[in-house]
XYZ file of C-alpha atoms in Angstrom:
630
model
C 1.678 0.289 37.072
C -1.723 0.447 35.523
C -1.680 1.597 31.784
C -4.281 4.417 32.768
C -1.499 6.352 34.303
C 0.249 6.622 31.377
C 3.571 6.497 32.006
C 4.582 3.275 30.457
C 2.678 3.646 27.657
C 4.429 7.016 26.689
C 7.802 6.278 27.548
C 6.633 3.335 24.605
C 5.257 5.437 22.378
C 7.927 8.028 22.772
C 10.901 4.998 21.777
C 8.202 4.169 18.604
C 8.928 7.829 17.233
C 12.607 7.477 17.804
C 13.195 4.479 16.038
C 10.656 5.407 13.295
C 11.916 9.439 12.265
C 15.697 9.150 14.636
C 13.860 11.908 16.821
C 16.483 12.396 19.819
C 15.776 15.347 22.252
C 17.233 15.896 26.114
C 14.250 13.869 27.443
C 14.646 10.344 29.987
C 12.186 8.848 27.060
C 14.719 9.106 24.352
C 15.724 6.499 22.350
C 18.025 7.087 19.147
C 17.352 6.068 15.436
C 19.733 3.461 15.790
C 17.724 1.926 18.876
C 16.225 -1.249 18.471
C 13.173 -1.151 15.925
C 9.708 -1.741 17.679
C 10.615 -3.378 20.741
C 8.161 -5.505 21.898
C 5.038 -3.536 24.030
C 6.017 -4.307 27.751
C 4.373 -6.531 30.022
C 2.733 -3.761 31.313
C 1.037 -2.990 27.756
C 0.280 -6.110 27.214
C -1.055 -7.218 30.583
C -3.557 -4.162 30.054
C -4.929 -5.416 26.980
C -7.523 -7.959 28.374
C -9.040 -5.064 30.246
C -11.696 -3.345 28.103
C -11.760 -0.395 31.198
C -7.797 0.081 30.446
C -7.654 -0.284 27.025
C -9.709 2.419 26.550
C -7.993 4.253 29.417
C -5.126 3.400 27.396
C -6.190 5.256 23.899
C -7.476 8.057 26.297
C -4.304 8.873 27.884
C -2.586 8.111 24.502
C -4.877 10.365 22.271
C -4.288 13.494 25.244
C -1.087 13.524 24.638
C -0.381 12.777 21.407
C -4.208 13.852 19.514
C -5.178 16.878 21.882
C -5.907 20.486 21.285
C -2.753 23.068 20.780
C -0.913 22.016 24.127
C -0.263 18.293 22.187
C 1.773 19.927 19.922
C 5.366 19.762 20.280
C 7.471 23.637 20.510
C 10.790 21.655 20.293
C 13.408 24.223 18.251
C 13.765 21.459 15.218
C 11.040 22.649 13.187
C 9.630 19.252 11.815
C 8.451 18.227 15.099
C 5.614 20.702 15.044
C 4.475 18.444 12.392
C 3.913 15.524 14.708
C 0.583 16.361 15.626
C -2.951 14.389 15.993
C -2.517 12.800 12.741
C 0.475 10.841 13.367
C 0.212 10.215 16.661
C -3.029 8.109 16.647
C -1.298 5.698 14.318
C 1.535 5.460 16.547
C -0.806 4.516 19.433
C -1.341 1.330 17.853
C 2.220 0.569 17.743
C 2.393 0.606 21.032
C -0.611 -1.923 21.308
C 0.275 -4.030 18.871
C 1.410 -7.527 19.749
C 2.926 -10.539 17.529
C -0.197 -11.511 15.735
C -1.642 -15.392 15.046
C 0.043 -17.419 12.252
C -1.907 -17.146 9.580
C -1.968 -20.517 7.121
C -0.133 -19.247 3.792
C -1.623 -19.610 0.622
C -0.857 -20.829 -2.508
C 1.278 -18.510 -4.759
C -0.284 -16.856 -7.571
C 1.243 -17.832 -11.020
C 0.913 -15.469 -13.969
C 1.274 -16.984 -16.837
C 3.810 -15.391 -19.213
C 4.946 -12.666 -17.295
C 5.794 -11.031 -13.736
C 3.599 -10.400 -10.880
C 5.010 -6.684 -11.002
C 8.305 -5.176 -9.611
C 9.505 -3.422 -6.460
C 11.009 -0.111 -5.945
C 13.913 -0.389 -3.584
C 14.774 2.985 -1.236
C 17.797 4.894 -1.400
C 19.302 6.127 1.766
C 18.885 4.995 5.559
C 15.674 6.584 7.126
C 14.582 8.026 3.964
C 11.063 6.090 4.502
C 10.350 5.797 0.808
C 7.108 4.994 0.870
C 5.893 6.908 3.242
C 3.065 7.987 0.261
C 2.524 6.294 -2.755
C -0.022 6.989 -5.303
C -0.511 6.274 -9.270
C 0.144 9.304 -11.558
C -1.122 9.174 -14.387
C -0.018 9.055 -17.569
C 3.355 11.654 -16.726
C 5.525 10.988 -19.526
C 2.944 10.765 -22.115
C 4.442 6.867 -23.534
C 0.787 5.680 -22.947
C 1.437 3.585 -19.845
C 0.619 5.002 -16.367
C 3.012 6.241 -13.946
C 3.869 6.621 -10.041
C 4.983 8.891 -7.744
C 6.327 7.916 -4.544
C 7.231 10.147 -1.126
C 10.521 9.870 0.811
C 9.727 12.182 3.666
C 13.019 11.521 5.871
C 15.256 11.782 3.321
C 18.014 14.588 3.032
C 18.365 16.365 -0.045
C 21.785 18.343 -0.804
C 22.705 17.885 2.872
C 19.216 19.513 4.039
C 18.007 17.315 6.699
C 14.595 16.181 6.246
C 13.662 18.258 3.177
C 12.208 15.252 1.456
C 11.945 13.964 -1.879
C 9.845 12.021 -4.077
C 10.326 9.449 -7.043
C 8.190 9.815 -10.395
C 8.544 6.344 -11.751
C 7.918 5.709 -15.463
C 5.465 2.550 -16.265
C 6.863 -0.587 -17.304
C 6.294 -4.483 -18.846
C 8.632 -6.457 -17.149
C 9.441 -7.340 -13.303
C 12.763 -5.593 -13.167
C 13.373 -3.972 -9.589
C 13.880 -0.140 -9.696
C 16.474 1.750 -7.814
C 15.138 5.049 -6.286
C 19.361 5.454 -6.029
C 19.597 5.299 -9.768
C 16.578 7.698 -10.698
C 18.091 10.171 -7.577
C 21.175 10.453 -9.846
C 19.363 12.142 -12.944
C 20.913 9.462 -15.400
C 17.960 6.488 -15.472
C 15.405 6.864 -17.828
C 12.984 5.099 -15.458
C 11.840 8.571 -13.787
C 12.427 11.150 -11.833
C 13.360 12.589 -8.695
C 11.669 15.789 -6.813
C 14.260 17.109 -4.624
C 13.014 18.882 -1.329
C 13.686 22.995 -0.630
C 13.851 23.363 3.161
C 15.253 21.258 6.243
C 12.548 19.641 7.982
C 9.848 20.343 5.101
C 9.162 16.368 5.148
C 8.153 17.212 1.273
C 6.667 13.856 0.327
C 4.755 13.542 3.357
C 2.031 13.152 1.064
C 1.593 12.591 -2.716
C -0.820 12.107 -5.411
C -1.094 11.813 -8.937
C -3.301 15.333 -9.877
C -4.805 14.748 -13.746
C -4.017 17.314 -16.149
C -4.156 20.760 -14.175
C -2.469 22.717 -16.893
C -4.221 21.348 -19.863
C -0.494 20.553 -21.866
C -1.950 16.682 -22.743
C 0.596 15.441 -19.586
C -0.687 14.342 -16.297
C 0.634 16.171 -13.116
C 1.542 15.731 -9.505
C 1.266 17.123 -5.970
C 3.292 16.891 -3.284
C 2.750 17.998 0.504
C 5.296 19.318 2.598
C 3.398 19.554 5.736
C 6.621 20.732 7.561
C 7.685 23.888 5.479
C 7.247 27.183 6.850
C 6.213 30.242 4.551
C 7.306 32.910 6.966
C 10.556 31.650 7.740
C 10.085 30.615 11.290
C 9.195 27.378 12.825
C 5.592 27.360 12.786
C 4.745 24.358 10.665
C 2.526 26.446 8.070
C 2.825 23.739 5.227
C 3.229 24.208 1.706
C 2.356 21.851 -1.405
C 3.624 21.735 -4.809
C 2.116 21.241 -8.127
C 4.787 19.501 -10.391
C 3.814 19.227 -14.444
C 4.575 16.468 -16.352
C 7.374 16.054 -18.426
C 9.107 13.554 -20.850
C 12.883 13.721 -19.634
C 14.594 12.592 -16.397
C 16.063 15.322 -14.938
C 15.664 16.496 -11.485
C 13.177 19.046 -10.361
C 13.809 21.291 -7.746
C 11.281 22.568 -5.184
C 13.248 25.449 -4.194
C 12.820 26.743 -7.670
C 9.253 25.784 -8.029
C 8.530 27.877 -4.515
C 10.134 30.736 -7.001
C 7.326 31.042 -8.949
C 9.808 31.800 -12.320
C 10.219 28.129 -13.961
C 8.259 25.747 -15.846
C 8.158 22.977 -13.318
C 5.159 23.708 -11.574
C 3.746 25.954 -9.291
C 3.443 26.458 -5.467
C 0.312 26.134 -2.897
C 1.632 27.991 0.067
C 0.045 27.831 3.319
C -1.939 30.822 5.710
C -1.749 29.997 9.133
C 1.193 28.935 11.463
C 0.529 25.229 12.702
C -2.102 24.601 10.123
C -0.035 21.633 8.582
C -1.175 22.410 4.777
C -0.209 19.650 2.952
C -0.723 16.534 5.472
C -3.098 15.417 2.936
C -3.100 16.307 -0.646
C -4.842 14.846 -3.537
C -5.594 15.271 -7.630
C -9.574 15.898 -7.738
C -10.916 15.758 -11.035
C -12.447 18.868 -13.015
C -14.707 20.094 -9.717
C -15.363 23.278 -11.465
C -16.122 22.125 -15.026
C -13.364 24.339 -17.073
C -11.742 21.580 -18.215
C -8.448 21.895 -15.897
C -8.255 19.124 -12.991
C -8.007 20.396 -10.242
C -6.723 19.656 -6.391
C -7.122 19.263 -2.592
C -5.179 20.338 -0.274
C -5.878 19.263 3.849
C -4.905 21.464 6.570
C -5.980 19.355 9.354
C -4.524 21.999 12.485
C -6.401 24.923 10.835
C -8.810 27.037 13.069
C -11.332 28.546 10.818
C -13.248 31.000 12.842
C -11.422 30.382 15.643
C -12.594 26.493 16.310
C -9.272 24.962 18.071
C -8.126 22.284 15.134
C -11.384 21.705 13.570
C -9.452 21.729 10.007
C -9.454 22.939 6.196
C -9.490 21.746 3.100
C -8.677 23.880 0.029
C -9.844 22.704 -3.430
C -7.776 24.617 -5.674
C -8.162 25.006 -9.423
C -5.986 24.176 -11.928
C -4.087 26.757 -14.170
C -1.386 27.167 -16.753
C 1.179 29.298 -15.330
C 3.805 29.240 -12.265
C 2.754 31.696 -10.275
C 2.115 30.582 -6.297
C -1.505 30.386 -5.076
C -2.298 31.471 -2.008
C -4.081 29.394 0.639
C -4.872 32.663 2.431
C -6.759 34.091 -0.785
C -8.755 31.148 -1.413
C -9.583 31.110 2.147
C -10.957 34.696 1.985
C -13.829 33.554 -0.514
C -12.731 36.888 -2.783
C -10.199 34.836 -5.389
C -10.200 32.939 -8.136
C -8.264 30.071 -7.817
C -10.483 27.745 -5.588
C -12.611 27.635 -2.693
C -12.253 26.554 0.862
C -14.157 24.149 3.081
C -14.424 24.741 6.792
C -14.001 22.110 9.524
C -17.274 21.870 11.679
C -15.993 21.584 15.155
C -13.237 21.918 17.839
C -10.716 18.744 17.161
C -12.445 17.330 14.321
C -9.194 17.419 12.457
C -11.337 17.915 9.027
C -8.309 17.284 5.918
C -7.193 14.788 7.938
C -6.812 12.845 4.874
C -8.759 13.976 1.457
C -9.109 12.585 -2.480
C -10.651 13.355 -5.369
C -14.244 11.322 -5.466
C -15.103 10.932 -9.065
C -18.577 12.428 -10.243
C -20.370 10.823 -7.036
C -23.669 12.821 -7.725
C -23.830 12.641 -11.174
C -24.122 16.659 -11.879
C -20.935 16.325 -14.001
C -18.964 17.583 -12.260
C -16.287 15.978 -10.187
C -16.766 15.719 -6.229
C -14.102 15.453 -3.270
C -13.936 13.662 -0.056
C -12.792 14.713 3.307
C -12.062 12.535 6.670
C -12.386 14.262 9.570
C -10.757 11.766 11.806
C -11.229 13.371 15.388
C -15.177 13.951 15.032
C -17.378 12.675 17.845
C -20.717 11.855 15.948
C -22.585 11.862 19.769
C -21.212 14.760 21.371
C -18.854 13.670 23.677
C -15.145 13.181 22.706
C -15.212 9.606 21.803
C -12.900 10.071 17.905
C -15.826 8.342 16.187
C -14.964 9.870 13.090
C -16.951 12.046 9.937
C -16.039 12.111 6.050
C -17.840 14.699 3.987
C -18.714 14.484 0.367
C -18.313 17.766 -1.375
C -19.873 18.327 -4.372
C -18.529 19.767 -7.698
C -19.066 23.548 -8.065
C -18.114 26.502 -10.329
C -17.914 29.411 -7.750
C -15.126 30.360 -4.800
C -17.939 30.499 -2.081
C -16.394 28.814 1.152
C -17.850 25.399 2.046
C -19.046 25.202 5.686
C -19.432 21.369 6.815
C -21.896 22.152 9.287
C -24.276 22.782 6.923
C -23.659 19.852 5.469
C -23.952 17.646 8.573
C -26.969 18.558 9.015
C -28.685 17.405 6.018
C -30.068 20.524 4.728
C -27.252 21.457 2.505
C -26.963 21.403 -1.154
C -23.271 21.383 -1.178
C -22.628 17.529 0.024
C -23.452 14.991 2.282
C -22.087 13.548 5.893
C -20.944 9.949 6.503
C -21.307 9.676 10.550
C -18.882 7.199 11.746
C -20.066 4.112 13.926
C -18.166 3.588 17.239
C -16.452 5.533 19.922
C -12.598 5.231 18.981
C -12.982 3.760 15.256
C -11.204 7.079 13.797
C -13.546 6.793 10.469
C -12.187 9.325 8.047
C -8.647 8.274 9.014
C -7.810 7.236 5.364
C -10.409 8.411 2.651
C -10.247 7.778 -1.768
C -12.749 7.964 -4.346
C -13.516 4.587 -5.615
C -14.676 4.432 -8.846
C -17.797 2.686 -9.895
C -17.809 0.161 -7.997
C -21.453 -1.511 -7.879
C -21.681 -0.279 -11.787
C -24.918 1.545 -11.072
C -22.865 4.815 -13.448
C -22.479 7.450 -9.933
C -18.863 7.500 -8.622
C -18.444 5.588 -5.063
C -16.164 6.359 -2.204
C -14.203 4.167 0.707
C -13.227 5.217 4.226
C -10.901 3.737 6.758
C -11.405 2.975 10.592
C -8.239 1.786 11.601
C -9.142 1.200 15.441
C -12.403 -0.321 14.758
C -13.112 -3.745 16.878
C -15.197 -5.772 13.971
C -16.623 -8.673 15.686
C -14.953 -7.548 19.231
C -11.371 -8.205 17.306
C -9.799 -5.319 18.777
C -8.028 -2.770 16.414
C -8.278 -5.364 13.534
C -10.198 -2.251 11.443
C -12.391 -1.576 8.898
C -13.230 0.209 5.404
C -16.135 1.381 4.302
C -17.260 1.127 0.524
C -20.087 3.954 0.563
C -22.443 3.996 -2.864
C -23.025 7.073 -4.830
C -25.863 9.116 -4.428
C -27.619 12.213 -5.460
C -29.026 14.172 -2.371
C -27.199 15.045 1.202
C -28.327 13.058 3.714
C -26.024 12.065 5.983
C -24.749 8.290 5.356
C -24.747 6.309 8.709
C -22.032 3.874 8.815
C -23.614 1.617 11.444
C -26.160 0.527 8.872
C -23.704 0.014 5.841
C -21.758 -2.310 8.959
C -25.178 -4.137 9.413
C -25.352 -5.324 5.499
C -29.045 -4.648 5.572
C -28.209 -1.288 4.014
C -28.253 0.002 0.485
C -25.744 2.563 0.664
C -22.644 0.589 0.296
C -20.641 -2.655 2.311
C -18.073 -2.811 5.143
C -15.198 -4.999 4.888
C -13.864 -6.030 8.085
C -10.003 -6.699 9.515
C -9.095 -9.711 10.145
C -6.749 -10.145 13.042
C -6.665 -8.228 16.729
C -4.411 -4.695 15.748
C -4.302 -5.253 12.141
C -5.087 -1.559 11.857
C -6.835 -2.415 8.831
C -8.115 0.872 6.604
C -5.008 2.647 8.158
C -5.105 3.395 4.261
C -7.487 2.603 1.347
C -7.441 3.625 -2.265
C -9.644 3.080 -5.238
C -7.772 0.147 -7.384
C -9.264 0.683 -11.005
C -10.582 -2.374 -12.389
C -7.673 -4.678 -11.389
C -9.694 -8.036 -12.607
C -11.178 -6.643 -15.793
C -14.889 -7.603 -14.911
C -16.009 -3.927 -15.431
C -16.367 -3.233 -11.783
C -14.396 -1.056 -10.193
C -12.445 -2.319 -6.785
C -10.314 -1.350 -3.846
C -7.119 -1.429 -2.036
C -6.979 -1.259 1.586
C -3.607 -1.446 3.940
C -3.421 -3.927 7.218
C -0.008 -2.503 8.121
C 0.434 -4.415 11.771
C -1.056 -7.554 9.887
C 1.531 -10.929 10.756
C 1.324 -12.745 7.350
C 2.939 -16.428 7.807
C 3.727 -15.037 11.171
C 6.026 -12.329 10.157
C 5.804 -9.468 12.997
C 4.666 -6.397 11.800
C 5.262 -7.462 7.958
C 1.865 -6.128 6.928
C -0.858 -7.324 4.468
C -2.721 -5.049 1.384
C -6.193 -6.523 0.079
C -8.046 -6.240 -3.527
C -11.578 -6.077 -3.125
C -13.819 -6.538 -6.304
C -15.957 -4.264 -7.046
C -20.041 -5.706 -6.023
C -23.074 -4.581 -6.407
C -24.722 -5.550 -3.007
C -24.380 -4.388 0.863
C -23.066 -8.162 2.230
C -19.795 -7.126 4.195
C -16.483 -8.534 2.994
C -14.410 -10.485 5.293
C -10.526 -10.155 4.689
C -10.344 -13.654 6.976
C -11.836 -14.901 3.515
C -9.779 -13.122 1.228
C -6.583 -13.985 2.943
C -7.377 -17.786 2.592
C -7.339 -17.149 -1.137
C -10.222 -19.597 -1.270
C -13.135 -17.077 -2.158
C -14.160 -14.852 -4.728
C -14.112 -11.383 -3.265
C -10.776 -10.305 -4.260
C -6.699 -11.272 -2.885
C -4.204 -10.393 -0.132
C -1.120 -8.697 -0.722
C 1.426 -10.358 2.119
C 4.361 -8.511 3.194
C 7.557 -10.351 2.864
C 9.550 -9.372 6.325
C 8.858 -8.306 10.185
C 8.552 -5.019 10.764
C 8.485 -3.809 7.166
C 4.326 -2.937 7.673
C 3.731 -3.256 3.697
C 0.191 -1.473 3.132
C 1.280 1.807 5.586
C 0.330 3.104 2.420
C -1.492 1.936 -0.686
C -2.967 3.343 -3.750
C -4.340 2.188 -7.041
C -1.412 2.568 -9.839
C -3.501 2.824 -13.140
C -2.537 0.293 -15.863
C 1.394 -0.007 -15.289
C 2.360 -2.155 -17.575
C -0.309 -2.164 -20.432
C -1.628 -5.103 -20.512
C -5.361 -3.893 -19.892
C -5.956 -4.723 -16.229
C -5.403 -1.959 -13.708
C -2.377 -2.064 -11.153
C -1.921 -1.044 -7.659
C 1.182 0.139 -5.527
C 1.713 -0.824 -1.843
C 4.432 0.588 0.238
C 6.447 -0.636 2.991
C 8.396 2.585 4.464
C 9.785 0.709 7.216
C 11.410 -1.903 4.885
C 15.226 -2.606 4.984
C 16.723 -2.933 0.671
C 20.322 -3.881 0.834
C 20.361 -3.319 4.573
C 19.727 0.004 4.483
C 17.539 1.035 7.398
C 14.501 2.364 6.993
C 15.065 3.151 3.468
C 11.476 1.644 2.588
C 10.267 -0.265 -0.029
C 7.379 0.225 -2.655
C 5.565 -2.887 -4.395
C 3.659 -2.262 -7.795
C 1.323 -5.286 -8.107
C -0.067 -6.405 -11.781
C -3.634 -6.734 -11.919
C -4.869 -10.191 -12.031
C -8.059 -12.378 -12.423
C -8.480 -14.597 -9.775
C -7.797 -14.600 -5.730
C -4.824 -16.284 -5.269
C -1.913 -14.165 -2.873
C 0.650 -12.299 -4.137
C 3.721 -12.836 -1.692
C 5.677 -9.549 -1.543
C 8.973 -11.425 -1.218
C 8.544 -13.111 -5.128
C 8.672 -9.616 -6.284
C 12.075 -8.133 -4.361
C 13.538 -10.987 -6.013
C 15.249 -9.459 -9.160
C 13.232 -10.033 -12.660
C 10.803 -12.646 -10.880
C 8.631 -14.454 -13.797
C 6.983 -17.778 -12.632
């Protein structure tokens, strides 16, 4: 049966969800959690794939059903699965695709001289997924070494199905593995948990370090809970939580946060039923220049004026007390606590992803970034993709990104996506300096691009600084003839490379800023599915980067991160960790939600790497074992 039809290819996709979140339902397409973990794509899939006319037939018929308009979205009565809307589902497509990739040559093992290549957080429970989200933190504890926080988002806290948690975990010198099992208990002094309020809230979906938002001297954190429902029904509203920093170990509890009466935090609840607040969340830098950071909260299913998922963001500004902030104020233009920015157009799934962008403009004040995944640059509906820099300001006037695309606007500027299908905007970060010219830079992933007609293998974008707003074409940045920044192309067919991307810090020391960017389907030594992250060094020209190169370890540009089992898909997440352990170089965290600690399925892994001078590998499977040193 040809793929066009569609039937194989959902009954395929359909098992991928089972096996990934144990999703059963009354359906002929089930398959339990317990099912077989990404069987291979049939014959049928695979057959397909040398036809360019049903491969895209196939991400047409995919993307209808699982990225469409309001009738994609699930009604089932559990209310998580209202949260598996566009956003998920075009990842998932390429799990479907995805074959066993080439063998790739492995390279020589990095050797650190006098100390471990980092450590690896081991997961707690069976399809808890930590690391799901990962993201440095900060400085949490205030012991001068930075911090992470990582998401669970299937795991089931006090017998609440799904609610989610999330890990703060401290910094630290040596290699030691951590057990998320031991800092769940309350009695490590290694961190923290963040125990989920609701069934099906999926809190941890999405995490971030945040800054300082209530000025106390102790970094913060958000956390999105894409799933939880303000009203009490299931309707998918979304709700995100501000957690302060703090110096002990004991638990904090959502459900009290949501309160508004403790000293935890505070809580960002969402307007709109199936706007999905909290898919994307991010810390975002002082935007508004009172010295609080501040944050960014993505709504990707939002309709602002009535455009059918076109998206919101909400940047909202940081304060001292507990009291909830409401997304419906801030969307109203008439409060104080932040300012909203409105998708452009039908399906553009603006706050798709978002981040804090550093001072990108050089005003002073601190930008943000927002991926609009589902844009079609040309009209039609081809999911080319648009990200949006928005700049720093100090007033609540609502943001509207049409303005913006067209050039005219004071408020930002565009980045127009290349090809029909790349999904540009999928993963978006601030990136530090990273061509040392003293404006802030920014990187964007296209997961489904086709560099060099290697299909799916993806790209990221590194796009330079700049001071006006007009738009940013990413077809010339691809050409390296450009001045506004470098591409840095996948390396293998369905890599999915730029799935995510994060700024790294300045993980070599040279005084450049660099990147991390995830290859999650990427077959390292020929590992299925084991998945591959990638340090780029920061540069100061437009040549593109090749990860074929870096993965060699033979050339200069930065090193590959290579996952240590099949199926794990290492870099499904991946975020720059701050300096970890103190030695001066910058870290970075990678996480493998799919991974399998002790045996426990699904659990998930998370991988801090140490920051390191030359471009050697770092082989994920030195680090699970316990207290590696070379």
């Amino acid at each position: 049966m040809p793929v066009g039809s569609g039937i194989d290819t959902l009954f395929y996709v359909r098992c991928c969800l089972n096996a990934e979140f144990g999703w059963t339902t009354r359906t002929p397409w089930t398959m339990s959690g317990s099912a077989q973990r990404f069987p291979p794509a049939s014959a049928t899939v695979r057959r397909s794939l040398s036809n360019e006319s049903e491969r895209t037939s196939m991400k047409t018929t995919i993307l209808s059903f699982l990225v469409g308009g309001r009738t994609a979205r699930p009604r089932a009565p559990r209310r998580w699965q209202g949260w598996l809307s566009a956003s998920l589902g075009v990842w998932w497509w390429a799990v479907a695709l995805s074959p066993v990739g080439a063998q790739v040559p492995p390279g020589a093992v990095e050797t650190r001289v006098g100390g471990s290549l980092g450590f690896v957080l081991n997961g707690s429970n069976v399809f808890d997924h930590s690391g799901f989200s990962v993201s440095g933190a900060g400085d949490v504890n205030g012991d001068g070494l930075d911090d992470l926080i990582v998401g669970a988002t299937g795991a089931n806290t006090d017998g609440l199905s799904y609610a989610g948690r999330s890990y703060v975990v401290f910094g630290k010198r040596n290699g030691q593995p951590v057990e998320l099992a031991v800092i769940e208990s309350g009695t490590s002094r290694t961190g923290f948990a963040i125990n989920g309020s609701n069934e099906y809230d999926r809190s941890g979906f999405s995490v971030s370090g945040a800054g300082d938002v209530n000025g106390d001297g102790l970094d913060d954190l958000i956390v999105g809970a894409t799933g939880a429902n303000t009203d009490g029904l299931s309707s998918n509203i979304g709700r995100s939580y501000v957690v302060f920093g703090k110096r002990d170990n004991r638990p904090v509890e959502l459900v009290v946060i949501e309160s508004g009466t403790g000293r935890d935090g505070f809580a960002i609840n969402g307007n709109n039923v199936f706007d999905d607040s909290g898919f994307s969340v991010s810390g975002a830098g002082d935007v508004n220049g009172d010295g609080l950071d501040d944050l960014i909260v993505g709504a990707s299913g939002a309709d602002p004026d009535g455009r059918s998922t076109a998206g919101r963001s909400y940047v909202v500004f940081g304060k001292r007390n507990g009291q909830p902030v409401e997304l419906a104020d801030i969307e109203s233009g008439t409060g104080r606590h932040g300012f909203v920015i409105n998708g452009a157009n039908e399906t553009d799934r603006s706050g798709f992803s978002v981040s804090g962008a550093g001072d990108v403009n050089g005003d002073g004040l601190d930008d943000v970034i927002v991926g609009a995944t589902g844009a079609n640059t040309d009209g039609p509906s081809s999911n080319i993709g648009r990200s949006y820099v928005v700049f720093g300001k100090h007033d609540n006037r609502p943001v509207e990104l049409t303005a913006i695309e067209s050039g005219t606007s004071r408020d930002g500027f565009a980045i127009n996506g290349r090809n029909d299908y790349d999904f540009s905007g999928f993963s978006v970060s601030g990136a530090g300096d990273v061509n040392g010219d003293g404006l802030d830079d920014v990187i964007i992933g296209a997961p489904f691009s086709d560099p060099d007609g290697r299909y799916n293998a993806g790209r990221g974008y590194v796009v330079f600084g700049k001071r006006n707003g007009q738009p940013v074409e990413l077809a010339a940045i691809e050409s390296g003839t450009g001045r506004d920044g470098f591409a840095i192309n996948g390396s293998n067919d369905y890599d999915s490379s730029g799935r995510s991307v994060s700024g790294a810090g300045d993980v070599d020391g040279d005084g450049l800023d660099d990147v991390i960017i995830g290859a999650p389907f990427s077959d390292p030594d020929g590992l299925s599915y084991a998945g591959r992250g990638y340090v780029v060094f920061g540069k100061r020209n437009g040549q593109p980067v090749e990860l074929a190169a870096i993965e060699s370890g033979t050339g200069r540009d930065g090193f590959a991160i290579n996952g240590s089992n099949d199926y794990d898909s290492s870099g499904y997440s991946v975020s720059g960790a701050g300096d970890v352990d103190g030695d001066g170089l910058d870290d970075v965290i990678v996480g493998a939600s799919r991974a399998d600690p002790d045996g426990l399925s699904y659990a998930g892994r998370s991988y801090v790497v140490f920051g390191k001078r030359n471009g050697q590998p770092v082989e994920l499977a030195d680090l699970e074992a316990a207290g590696h040193t070379p």
